[in-house]
Amino acid sequence: MSENSKSRITVQIATSIACEIQNQFSKLHINRDAFLNDLLTQEIELLETEMTFRNSDEVYKSMSQRKLIHKTKLTITLDISLIERINQVLEEKKVVRDSFFNRILFFLIATPSLLEKLMLNPPNQTVNASNPMEGAKTFLTNPFNEIRNRNKGLFYTLTCFPDRAIAPQGQNLFLLNTAIDSEAAAKFGISINTVEDEKKLFSSNSEQQLHQNRQATTMAELASGKYKP
């Protein structure tokens, strides 16, 4: 793809996440932006599929006001078509952009101890000794597959970040709760006043069933490694 079809975007990333991401990519000698371009192309579609509701106005306002205290500007070069798609889905679902990007980067570098603190079963992955390159490719292509497998195919709608720091001397990462439905909002003390606040994205049962079928197919393909965004 030509340079003219790419553009830079800047996002605010928690400093600890940004530093560790850069460190890991340097160690692996991987082109960060090329990798993230492919990963985000897949993940934005999985977000759109998994999130069958849109965040309420109250949730969006609350999350927008959640500022990371220690943050770093991260500039990424992505396909223009991907940037447009990300903007489209995040606007449709009322997802704060920094929440989406921070969540993906956090789980790329999250240690088993951090996953345990979030009450997510730590991934139990080992590279196949007979073909380690293929194993590494599988894990890098679908890095969150194990979390999805252990949580009924869910990733973005897991509201697992508490409203406090999860590590000693760390910062509050509540912003990384990308999708918060009415039940989770009540748990976190975010009031939702009207029925219209949480809008379903379907006008008929048949459309909803079609979407659910698509979601099941996507998750099955993801688990088998056959998913093509």
PDB file of C-alpha atoms in Angstrom:
ATOM      1  CA  MET A   1       0.000   0.000   0.000  1.00  0.00           C
ATOM      2  CA  SER A   2       1.381   3.407  -0.974  1.00  0.00           C
ATOM      3  CA  GLU A   3       2.347   6.106   1.514  1.00  0.00           C
ATOM      4  CA  ASN A   4      -0.444   8.289   0.098  1.00  0.00           C
ATOM      5  CA  SER A   5      -2.995   5.809   1.440  1.00  0.00           C
ATOM      6  CA  LYS A   6      -1.652   6.109   4.985  1.00  0.00           C
ATOM      7  CA  SER A   7      -1.943   8.800   7.624  1.00  0.00           C
ATOM      8  CA  ARG A   8      -0.767   9.500  11.155  1.00  0.00           C
ATOM      9  CA  ILE A   9      -3.003   9.600  14.184  1.00  0.00           C
ATOM     10  CA  THR A  10      -2.076  10.594  17.736  1.00  0.00           C
ATOM     11  CA  VAL A  11      -3.563   8.978  20.812  1.00  0.00           C
ATOM     12  CA  GLN A  12      -3.025   9.485  24.528  1.00  0.00           C
ATOM     13  CA  ILE A  13      -1.621   6.309  26.080  1.00  0.00           C
ATOM     14  CA  ALA A  14      -0.848   5.592  29.728  1.00  0.00           C
ATOM     15  CA  THR A  15       2.895   6.209  30.053  1.00  0.00           C
ATOM     16  CA  SER A  16       3.635   2.810  31.603  1.00  0.00           C
ATOM     17  CA  ILE A  17       1.818   1.066  28.731  1.00  0.00           C
ATOM     18  CA  ALA A  18       3.482   3.182  26.033  1.00  0.00           C
ATOM     19  CA  CYS A  19       6.969   2.538  27.424  1.00  0.00           C
ATOM     20  CA  GLU A  20       6.459  -1.211  27.752  1.00  0.00           C
ATOM     21  CA  ILE A  21       4.932  -1.481  24.271  1.00  0.00           C
ATOM     22  CA  GLN A  22       7.925   0.275  22.723  1.00  0.00           C
ATOM     23  CA  ASN A  23      10.287  -1.901  24.736  1.00  0.00           C
ATOM     24  CA  GLN A  24       8.592  -5.120  23.635  1.00  0.00           C
ATOM     25  CA  PHE A  25       8.464  -4.198  19.952  1.00  0.00           C
ATOM     26  CA  SER A  26      12.158  -3.245  20.049  1.00  0.00           C
ATOM     27  CA  LYS A  27      13.095  -6.568  21.626  1.00  0.00           C
ATOM     28  CA  LEU A  28      11.110  -8.519  19.037  1.00  0.00           C
ATOM     29  CA  HIS A  29      12.400  -6.402  16.120  1.00  0.00           C
ATOM     30  CA  ILE A  30       8.808  -5.937  14.923  1.00  0.00           C
ATOM     31  CA  ASN A  31       7.612  -2.910  12.968  1.00  0.00           C
ATOM     32  CA  ARG A  32       5.184  -1.479  15.499  1.00  0.00           C
ATOM     33  CA  ASP A  33       2.911   0.453  13.150  1.00  0.00           C
ATOM     34  CA  ALA A  34       2.652  -2.342  10.575  1.00  0.00           C
ATOM     35  CA  PHE A  35       1.719  -4.815  13.317  1.00  0.00           C
ATOM     36  CA  LEU A  36      -0.825  -2.464  14.890  1.00  0.00           C
ATOM     37  CA  ASN A  37      -2.341  -1.706  11.484  1.00  0.00           C
ATOM     38  CA  ASP A  38      -3.116  -5.398  10.968  1.00  0.00           C
ATOM     39  CA  LEU A  39      -4.241  -5.947  14.557  1.00  0.00           C
ATOM     40  CA  LEU A  40      -6.524  -2.895  14.611  1.00  0.00           C
ATOM     41  CA  THR A  41      -8.037  -3.926  11.269  1.00  0.00           C
ATOM     42  CA  GLN A  42      -9.145  -7.142  12.952  1.00  0.00           C
ATOM     43  CA  GLU A  43     -10.043  -5.728  16.358  1.00  0.00           C
ATOM     44  CA  ILE A  44     -12.290  -2.883  15.213  1.00  0.00           C
ATOM     45  CA  GLU A  45     -14.497  -5.430  13.451  1.00  0.00           C
ATOM     46  CA  LEU A  46     -14.552  -7.666  16.537  1.00  0.00           C
ATOM     47  CA  LEU A  47     -15.538  -4.675  18.681  1.00  0.00           C
ATOM     48  CA  GLU A  48     -18.368  -3.850  16.277  1.00  0.00           C
ATOM     49  CA  THR A  49     -19.546  -7.470  16.353  1.00  0.00           C
ATOM     50  CA  GLU A  50     -19.293  -8.037  20.102  1.00  0.00           C
ATOM     51  CA  MET A  51     -20.804  -4.768  21.268  1.00  0.00           C
ATOM     52  CA  THR A  52     -24.506  -5.245  20.482  1.00  0.00           C
ATOM     53  CA  PHE A  53     -25.371  -1.980  22.251  1.00  0.00           C
ATOM     54  CA  ARG A  54     -23.977   1.523  22.228  1.00  0.00           C
ATOM     55  CA  ASN A  55     -22.691   3.249  25.340  1.00  0.00           C
ATOM     56  CA  SER A  56     -25.213   5.614  26.855  1.00  0.00           C
ATOM     57  CA  ASP A  57     -24.711   9.377  26.832  1.00  0.00           C
ATOM     58  CA  GLU A  58     -23.921   9.237  30.556  1.00  0.00           C
ATOM     59  CA  VAL A  59     -21.340   6.491  30.108  1.00  0.00           C
ATOM     60  CA  TYR A  60     -19.690   8.294  27.201  1.00  0.00           C
ATOM     61  CA  LYS A  61     -19.573  11.565  29.159  1.00  0.00           C
ATOM     62  CA  SER A  62     -18.203   9.836  32.252  1.00  0.00           C
ATOM     63  CA  MET A  63     -15.496   8.011  30.307  1.00  0.00           C
ATOM     64  CA  SER A  64     -14.572  11.152  28.345  1.00  0.00           C
ATOM     65  CA  GLN A  65     -13.939  12.910  31.637  1.00  0.00           C
ATOM     66  CA  ARG A  66     -11.656  10.101  32.842  1.00  0.00           C
ATOM     67  CA  LYS A  67      -8.228  11.511  32.109  1.00  0.00           C
ATOM     68  CA  LEU A  68      -5.081   9.465  32.465  1.00  0.00           C
ATOM     69  CA  ILE A  69      -2.825  11.255  34.942  1.00  0.00           C
ATOM     70  CA  HIS A  70       0.414   9.912  33.504  1.00  0.00           C
ATOM     71  CA  LYS A  71       0.063   9.786  29.743  1.00  0.00           C
ATOM     72  CA  THR A  72       2.177   9.920  26.620  1.00  0.00           C
ATOM     73  CA  LYS A  73       1.291  10.987  23.106  1.00  0.00           C
ATOM     74  CA  LEU A  74       1.715   8.073  20.730  1.00  0.00           C
ATOM     75  CA  THR A  75       1.715   8.733  16.979  1.00  0.00           C
ATOM     76  CA  ILE A  76       0.840   5.756  14.774  1.00  0.00           C
ATOM     77  CA  THR A  77       0.819   5.494  10.986  1.00  0.00           C
ATOM     78  CA  LEU A  78      -2.223   3.562   9.755  1.00  0.00           C
ATOM     79  CA  ASP A  79      -4.140   2.987   6.551  1.00  0.00           C
ATOM     80  CA  ILE A  80      -6.512   5.892   5.907  1.00  0.00           C
ATOM     81  CA  SER A  81      -9.348   3.435   5.288  1.00  0.00           C
ATOM     82  CA  LEU A  82      -8.680   1.864   8.691  1.00  0.00           C
ATOM     83  CA  ILE A  83      -8.672   5.238  10.455  1.00  0.00           C
ATOM     84  CA  GLU A  84     -12.025   6.036   8.852  1.00  0.00           C
ATOM     85  CA  ARG A  85     -13.429   2.661   9.901  1.00  0.00           C
ATOM     86  CA  ILE A  86     -12.211   3.084  13.487  1.00  0.00           C
ATOM     87  CA  ASN A  87     -13.785   6.533  13.665  1.00  0.00           C
ATOM     88  CA  GLN A  88     -17.043   5.184  12.233  1.00  0.00           C
ATOM     89  CA  VAL A  89     -17.378   2.287  14.670  1.00  0.00           C
ATOM     90  CA  LEU A  90     -16.295   4.255  17.744  1.00  0.00           C
ATOM     91  CA  GLU A  91     -18.767   7.013  16.917  1.00  0.00           C
ATOM     92  CA  GLU A  92     -21.570   4.528  16.294  1.00  0.00           C
ATOM     93  CA  LYS A  93     -20.901   2.698  19.563  1.00  0.00           C
ATOM     94  CA  LYS A  94     -20.091   5.866  21.534  1.00  0.00           C
ATOM     95  CA  VAL A  95     -16.693   4.499  22.568  1.00  0.00           C
ATOM     96  CA  VAL A  96     -13.987   6.912  23.726  1.00  0.00           C
ATOM     97  CA  ARG A  97     -11.074   6.538  21.304  1.00  0.00           C
ATOM     98  CA  ASP A  98      -8.342   6.566  23.958  1.00  0.00           C
ATOM     99  CA  SER A  99     -10.210   3.802  25.799  1.00  0.00           C
ATOM    100  CA  PHE A 100     -10.125   1.559  22.714  1.00  0.00           C
ATOM    101  CA  PHE A 101      -6.430   2.092  21.990  1.00  0.00           C
ATOM    102  CA  ASN A 102      -5.294   1.845  25.622  1.00  0.00           C
ATOM    103  CA  ARG A 103      -7.265  -1.370  26.119  1.00  0.00           C
ATOM    104  CA  ILE A 104      -5.660  -3.086  23.138  1.00  0.00           C
ATOM    105  CA  LEU A 105      -2.135  -1.993  24.073  1.00  0.00           C
ATOM    106  CA  PHE A 106      -2.631  -2.892  27.739  1.00  0.00           C
ATOM    107  CA  PHE A 107      -3.648  -6.460  26.953  1.00  0.00           C
ATOM    108  CA  LEU A 108      -0.741  -6.852  24.542  1.00  0.00           C
ATOM    109  CA  ILE A 109       1.689  -6.479  27.432  1.00  0.00           C
ATOM    110  CA  ALA A 110      -0.419  -7.544  30.449  1.00  0.00           C
ATOM    111  CA  THR A 111       1.331 -10.049  32.721  1.00  0.00           C
ATOM    112  CA  PRO A 112      -0.440 -13.062  34.256  1.00  0.00           C
ATOM    113  CA  SER A 113      -0.433 -11.320  37.647  1.00  0.00           C
ATOM    114  CA  LEU A 114      -2.222  -8.289  36.200  1.00  0.00           C
ATOM    115  CA  LEU A 115      -4.808 -10.489  34.494  1.00  0.00           C
ATOM    116  CA  GLU A 116      -5.392 -12.244  37.808  1.00  0.00           C
ATOM    117  CA  LYS A 117      -5.968  -8.907  39.543  1.00  0.00           C
ATOM    118  CA  LEU A 118      -8.573  -8.127  36.879  1.00  0.00           C
ATOM    119  CA  MET A 119     -10.173 -11.507  37.640  1.00  0.00           C
ATOM    120  CA  LEU A 120      -9.432 -12.751  34.141  1.00  0.00           C
ATOM    121  CA  ASN A 121      -7.963 -16.218  33.931  1.00  0.00           C
ATOM    122  CA  PRO A 122      -4.315 -15.764  32.859  1.00  0.00           C
ATOM    123  CA  PRO A 123      -3.670 -17.185  29.383  1.00  0.00           C
ATOM    124  CA  ASN A 124      -1.985 -20.576  29.467  1.00  0.00           C
ATOM    125  CA  GLN A 125      -0.135 -20.358  26.157  1.00  0.00           C
ATOM    126  CA  THR A 126       3.042 -22.081  25.107  1.00  0.00           C
ATOM    127  CA  VAL A 127       4.716 -21.974  21.714  1.00  0.00           C
ATOM    128  CA  ASN A 128       4.688 -25.294  19.890  1.00  0.00           C
ATOM    129  CA  ALA A 129       8.241 -26.615  20.246  1.00  0.00           C
ATOM    130  CA  SER A 130       8.038 -28.429  16.894  1.00  0.00           C
ATOM    131  CA  ASN A 131       7.196 -25.239  14.996  1.00  0.00           C
ATOM    132  CA  PRO A 132       7.824 -22.204  17.232  1.00  0.00           C
ATOM    133  CA  MET A 133       7.604 -19.671  14.381  1.00  0.00           C
ATOM    134  CA  GLU A 134       4.108 -20.822  13.477  1.00  0.00           C
ATOM    135  CA  GLY A 135       3.123 -20.719  17.131  1.00  0.00           C
ATOM    136  CA  ALA A 136       4.466 -17.194  17.491  1.00  0.00           C
ATOM    137  CA  LYS A 137       2.568 -16.152  14.352  1.00  0.00           C
ATOM    138  CA  THR A 138      -0.677 -17.528  15.778  1.00  0.00           C
ATOM    139  CA  PHE A 139      -0.288 -15.680  19.070  1.00  0.00           C
ATOM    140  CA  LEU A 140       0.627 -12.403  17.371  1.00  0.00           C
ATOM    141  CA  THR A 141      -2.241 -12.670  14.877  1.00  0.00           C
ATOM    142  CA  ASN A 142      -4.863 -13.303  17.584  1.00  0.00           C
ATOM    143  CA  PRO A 143      -3.227 -12.062  20.817  1.00  0.00           C
ATOM    144  CA  PHE A 144      -6.511 -11.896  22.779  1.00  0.00           C
ATOM    145  CA  ASN A 145      -7.871 -15.241  21.611  1.00  0.00           C
ATOM    146  CA  GLU A 146      -7.165 -16.996  24.915  1.00  0.00           C
ATOM    147  CA  ILE A 147      -9.000 -14.332  26.906  1.00  0.00           C
ATOM    148  CA  ARG A 148     -11.974 -14.647  24.557  1.00  0.00           C
ATOM    149  CA  ASN A 149     -11.933 -18.441  24.816  1.00  0.00           C
ATOM    150  CA  ARG A 150     -12.029 -18.253  28.613  1.00  0.00           C
ATOM    151  CA  ASN A 151     -14.789 -15.620  28.689  1.00  0.00           C
ATOM    152  CA  LYS A 152     -17.430 -16.913  26.272  1.00  0.00           C
ATOM    153  CA  GLY A 153     -15.972 -15.038  23.316  1.00  0.00           C
ATOM    154  CA  LEU A 154     -16.006 -11.660  25.074  1.00  0.00           C
ATOM    155  CA  PHE A 155     -13.228  -9.079  25.306  1.00  0.00           C
ATOM    156  CA  TYR A 156     -14.451  -5.493  24.899  1.00  0.00           C
ATOM    157  CA  THR A 157     -17.602  -5.911  27.009  1.00  0.00           C
ATOM    158  CA  LEU A 158     -15.670  -7.322  29.980  1.00  0.00           C
ATOM    159  CA  THR A 159     -15.831  -4.393  32.418  1.00  0.00           C
ATOM    160  CA  CYS A 160     -12.876  -5.702  34.396  1.00  0.00           C
ATOM    161  CA  PHE A 161     -11.033  -2.505  35.346  1.00  0.00           C
ATOM    162  CA  PRO A 162     -11.922  -1.250  38.847  1.00  0.00           C
ATOM    163  CA  ASP A 163     -12.204   2.440  39.654  1.00  0.00           C
ATOM    164  CA  ARG A 164      -8.767   2.448  41.293  1.00  0.00           C
ATOM    165  CA  ALA A 165      -5.163   1.528  40.543  1.00  0.00           C
ATOM    166  CA  ILE A 166      -4.595  -2.186  40.051  1.00  0.00           C
ATOM    167  CA  ALA A 167      -0.859  -2.147  40.748  1.00  0.00           C
ATOM    168  CA  PRO A 168       1.249  -0.549  43.484  1.00  0.00           C
ATOM    169  CA  GLN A 169       2.113   3.034  42.506  1.00  0.00           C
ATOM    170  CA  GLY A 170       0.067   2.574  39.334  1.00  0.00           C
ATOM    171  CA  GLN A 171      -2.670   4.826  38.037  1.00  0.00           C
ATOM    172  CA  ASN A 172      -6.429   4.383  37.714  1.00  0.00           C
ATOM    173  CA  LEU A 173      -7.155   2.620  34.405  1.00  0.00           C
ATOM    174  CA  PHE A 174     -10.953   2.684  34.657  1.00  0.00           C
ATOM    175  CA  LEU A 175     -10.951   4.387  31.235  1.00  0.00           C
ATOM    176  CA  LEU A 176     -10.000   1.043  29.681  1.00  0.00           C
ATOM    177  CA  ASN A 177     -13.535  -0.266  30.249  1.00  0.00           C
ATOM    178  CA  THR A 178     -14.432   0.259  26.601  1.00  0.00           C
ATOM    179  CA  ALA A 179     -18.061  -0.905  26.655  1.00  0.00           C
ATOM    180  CA  ILE A 180     -20.308  -0.381  29.686  1.00  0.00           C
ATOM    181  CA  ASP A 181     -23.918  -1.550  29.519  1.00  0.00           C
ATOM    182  CA  SER A 182     -26.675  -0.383  31.898  1.00  0.00           C
ATOM    183  CA  GLU A 183     -26.023  -3.151  34.439  1.00  0.00           C
ATOM    184  CA  ALA A 184     -22.298  -2.393  34.646  1.00  0.00           C
ATOM    185  CA  ALA A 185     -23.003   1.351  34.703  1.00  0.00           C
ATOM    186  CA  ALA A 186     -25.177   0.907  37.786  1.00  0.00           C
ATOM    187  CA  LYS A 187     -22.419  -1.096  39.475  1.00  0.00           C
ATOM    188  CA  PHE A 188     -19.973   1.746  38.872  1.00  0.00           C
ATOM    189  CA  GLY A 189     -22.439   4.430  39.979  1.00  0.00           C
ATOM    190  CA  ILE A 190     -23.065   5.911  36.526  1.00  0.00           C
ATOM    191  CA  SER A 191     -26.733   6.876  36.370  1.00  0.00           C
ATOM    192  CA  ILE A 192     -28.751   6.283  33.215  1.00  0.00           C
ATOM    193  CA  ASN A 193     -31.942   8.300  33.205  1.00  0.00           C
ATOM    194  CA  THR A 194     -33.809   7.403  30.027  1.00  0.00           C
ATOM    195  CA  VAL A 195     -34.590   4.332  27.994  1.00  0.00           C
ATOM    196  CA  GLU A 196     -33.064   6.036  24.958  1.00  0.00           C
ATOM    197  CA  ASP A 197     -29.681   6.234  26.646  1.00  0.00           C
ATOM    198  CA  GLU A 198     -28.902   2.615  25.831  1.00  0.00           C
ATOM    199  CA  LYS A 199     -30.099   2.062  22.257  1.00  0.00           C
ATOM    200  CA  LYS A 200     -30.171  -1.306  20.577  1.00  0.00           C
ATOM    201  CA  LEU A 201     -28.796  -1.211  17.085  1.00  0.00           C
ATOM    202  CA  PHE A 202     -31.513  -3.289  15.476  1.00  0.00           C
ATOM    203  CA  SER A 203     -34.957  -2.371  14.199  1.00  0.00           C
ATOM    204  CA  SER A 204     -36.295  -5.942  14.081  1.00  0.00           C
ATOM    205  CA  ASN A 205     -35.745  -9.351  15.652  1.00  0.00           C
ATOM    206  CA  SER A 206     -34.619 -10.738  12.310  1.00  0.00           C
ATOM    207  CA  GLU A 207     -31.820  -8.166  12.057  1.00  0.00           C
ATOM    208  CA  GLN A 208     -30.729  -8.941  15.605  1.00  0.00           C
ATOM    209  CA  GLN A 209     -30.717 -12.684  14.899  1.00  0.00           C
ATOM    210  CA  LEU A 210     -28.626 -12.037  11.776  1.00  0.00           C
ATOM    211  CA  HIS A 211     -26.144 -10.062  13.853  1.00  0.00           C
ATOM    212  CA  GLN A 212     -25.965 -12.798  16.503  1.00  0.00           C
ATOM    213  CA  ASN A 213     -25.325 -15.400  13.838  1.00  0.00           C
ATOM    214  CA  ARG A 214     -22.544 -13.228  12.426  1.00  0.00           C
ATOM    215  CA  GLN A 215     -21.053 -12.850  15.907  1.00  0.00           C
ATOM    216  CA  ALA A 216     -21.046 -16.609  16.484  1.00  0.00           C
ATOM    217  CA  THR A 217     -19.403 -17.200  13.109  1.00  0.00           C
ATOM    218  CA  THR A 218     -16.754 -14.549  13.751  1.00  0.00           C
ATOM    219  CA  MET A 219     -15.846 -15.982  17.157  1.00  0.00           C
ATOM    220  CA  ALA A 220     -15.659 -19.515  15.750  1.00  0.00           C
ATOM    221  CA  GLU A 221     -13.366 -18.346  12.934  1.00  0.00           C
ATOM    222  CA  LEU A 222     -11.226 -16.417  15.412  1.00  0.00           C
ATOM    223  CA  ALA A 223     -10.811 -19.493  17.595  1.00  0.00           C
ATOM    224  CA  SER A 224      -9.796 -21.603  14.619  1.00  0.00           C
ATOM    225  CA  GLY A 225      -7.374 -19.002  13.277  1.00  0.00           C
ATOM    226  CA  LYS A 226      -9.377 -18.592  10.068  1.00  0.00           C
ATOM    227  CA  TYR A 227     -10.759 -15.129  10.784  1.00  0.00           C
ATOM    228  CA  LYS A 228     -10.158 -12.675   7.926  1.00  0.00           C
ATOM    229  CA  PRO A 229     -11.274  -9.080   8.652  1.00  0.00           C
TER     230      PRO A 229
END
